[in-house]
Amino acid sequence: MPELPEVEVVRRGLERWVCGRTVAAVDVLHPRAVRRHLAGPGDFAAQLTGRRLGAARRRGKYLWLPLETDGPTGPDRAILAHLGMSGQLLVQPHEAPDEKHLRIRIRFADDAGTELRFVDQRTFGGLSLHDTVPGDPEGLPGVIAHIARDPLDPAFDEAAFHAALRRRRTTIKRALLDQSLISGVGNIYADEALWRSRLHYDRPTATLTRPRSAELLTHIREVMHEALAVGGTSFDSLYVNVNGESGYFDRSLDAYGREDEPCRRCGTAMRRRPWMNRSSYFCPRCQRPPRPGAAA
């Protein structure tokens, strides 16, 4: 599933190619793609038609496009996009052939010659319209107001993050994937940041000192910025940016997917362990399992 860097790459593409354009028509080609819009496909299309799209925003793995208004109160509704496992938001020329798994087409009232398409092979993702949080300048959809800020957000509170870690009776990787604590971190970038921090995925969060949690945040930000620089991580053709291009960070991964390959730091064979219906990749020498009662 796309994580923060991949969703941010898509957001940047939407901001460049879609922001400020007015919707002329909407075609919902598969009702499942708007299943989170409870009023149905017809209402989704009717409410969106004639509205101008604001600057693309993101919180963690969610992105949205506020619908601009002429009043002083700010956006009142927004298109929320969740890419799921295989969702793609593509900016395509009108004459481009339809993709096999095209689910939604949005045309614009201008002569730019391009349209926005939502393509989703597995139909786990989708688009929906939601009321925004009153007074929120970014037009945050109310349905994701519980999602925590992400580590690249200037307003992310490091002290509060550390305090929450110390309070919780859980392990560090579980905490990193808890979107109510820190958003945007998924399985891939959690493994990468933990490897850089020399932390085992099962270390209890209560054992992390303030310097160690700050170091972990630094590594999370580093790996995400590096991934952003090369367009994110693409293991197959399902994740692409708005121009249909794949990212290349999979070539730079230090932990994720490297089972039995030598650790880039010490040369020990990397290991994979089943973890919460996923896998965790780690170095058994650099990331030793926690000792009972040990502080990080």
PDB file of N, CA and C in Angstrom, residues 13 15 27-30 37 39 59 66 72 96 139 149 203-204 236-237 259:
ATOM      1  N   GLY A  13       1.787  16.137  -7.934  1.00  0.00           N
ATOM      2  CA  GLY A  13       1.319  16.106  -9.312  1.00  0.00           C
ATOM      3  C   GLY A  13      -0.058  16.727  -9.461  1.00  0.00           C
ATOM      4  N   GLU A  15      -1.347  18.994  -7.503  1.00  0.00           N
ATOM      5  CA  GLU A  15      -1.222  20.436  -7.296  1.00  0.00           C
ATOM      6  C   GLU A  15      -0.750  21.137  -8.567  1.00  0.00           C
ATOM      7  N   ASP A  27     -17.844  11.230 -14.604  1.00  0.00           N
ATOM      8  CA  ASP A  27     -18.389   9.924 -14.978  1.00  0.00           C
ATOM      9  C   ASP A  27     -17.900   8.882 -13.971  1.00  0.00           C
ATOM     10  N   VAL A  28     -18.823   8.290 -13.221  1.00  0.00           N
ATOM     11  CA  VAL A  28     -18.484   7.194 -12.308  1.00  0.00           C
ATOM     12  C   VAL A  28     -18.747   5.892 -13.053  1.00  0.00           C
ATOM     13  N   LEU A  29     -17.687   5.185 -13.388  1.00  0.00           N
ATOM     14  CA  LEU A  29     -17.795   3.990 -14.213  1.00  0.00           C
ATOM     15  C   LEU A  29     -17.903   2.711 -13.391  1.00  0.00           C
ATOM     16  N   HIS A  30     -17.650   2.803 -12.106  1.00  0.00           N
ATOM     17  CA  HIS A  30     -17.791   1.653 -11.218  1.00  0.00           C
ATOM     18  C   HIS A  30     -18.243   2.171  -9.858  1.00  0.00           C
ATOM     19  N   HIS A  37     -18.868   7.442  -0.507  1.00  0.00           N
ATOM     20  CA  HIS A  37     -19.790   8.560  -0.661  1.00  0.00           C
ATOM     21  C   HIS A  37     -21.196   7.969  -0.557  1.00  0.00           C
ATOM     22  N   ALA A  39     -24.198   8.866  -0.410  1.00  0.00           N
ATOM     23  CA  ALA A  39     -25.345   9.315  -1.210  1.00  0.00           C
ATOM     24  C   ALA A  39     -25.340   8.723  -2.617  1.00  0.00           C
ATOM     25  N   ARG A  59      -2.524  14.353   4.503  1.00  0.00           N
ATOM     26  CA  ARG A  59      -2.198  14.015   5.885  1.00  0.00           C
ATOM     27  C   ARG A  59      -1.927  12.526   5.922  1.00  0.00           C
ATOM     28  N   PRO A  66      -9.702  20.323  -1.633  1.00  0.00           N
ATOM     29  CA  PRO A  66     -10.815  21.155  -1.165  1.00  0.00           C
ATOM     30  C   PRO A  66     -11.584  21.737  -2.351  1.00  0.00           C
ATOM     31  N   PRO A  72     -16.099  33.819   2.788  1.00  0.00           N
ATOM     32  CA  PRO A  72     -14.952  34.021   3.660  1.00  0.00           C
ATOM     33  C   PRO A  72     -14.680  32.871   4.618  1.00  0.00           C
ATOM     34  N   ALA A  96      -6.511  10.010 -24.869  1.00  0.00           N
ATOM     35  CA  ALA A  96      -5.807   8.798 -24.438  1.00  0.00           C
ATOM     36  C   ALA A  96      -6.803   7.664 -24.251  1.00  0.00           C
ATOM     37  N   GLY A 139      -9.034  22.928   4.741  1.00  0.00           N
ATOM     38  CA  GLY A 139     -10.195  22.170   4.305  1.00  0.00           C
ATOM     39  C   GLY A 139     -10.106  20.706   4.645  1.00  0.00           C
ATOM     40  N   ARG A 149      -0.886  14.046  12.709  1.00  0.00           N
ATOM     41  CA  ARG A 149       0.010  14.712  11.760  1.00  0.00           C
ATOM     42  C   ARG A 149       1.178  13.782  11.449  1.00  0.00           C
ATOM     43  N   ARG A 203      10.843  -3.914  20.190  1.00  0.00           N
ATOM     44  CA  ARG A 203      11.261  -3.200  21.393  1.00  0.00           C
ATOM     45  C   ARG A 203      10.063  -2.469  21.995  1.00  0.00           C
ATOM     46  N   PRO A 204       9.837  -2.623  23.288  1.00  0.00           N
ATOM     47  CA  PRO A 204       8.730  -1.912  23.932  1.00  0.00           C
ATOM     48  C   PRO A 204       8.915  -0.404  23.852  1.00  0.00           C
ATOM     49  N   ASP A 236       5.810  -2.782  -8.309  1.00  0.00           N
ATOM     50  CA  ASP A 236       5.103  -3.254  -9.494  1.00  0.00           C
ATOM     51  C   ASP A 236       4.489  -2.031 -10.164  1.00  0.00           C
ATOM     52  N   SER A 237       3.649  -2.252 -11.149  1.00  0.00           N
ATOM     53  CA  SER A 237       3.074  -1.143 -11.912  1.00  0.00           C
ATOM     54  C   SER A 237       1.863  -0.516 -11.233  1.00  0.00           C
ATOM     55  N   GLU A 259      15.642 -10.209   2.600  1.00  0.00           N
ATOM     56  CA  GLU A 259      15.876 -11.453   3.337  1.00  0.00           C
ATOM     57  C   GLU A 259      17.049 -12.229   2.735  1.00  0.00           C
TER      58      GLU A 259
END
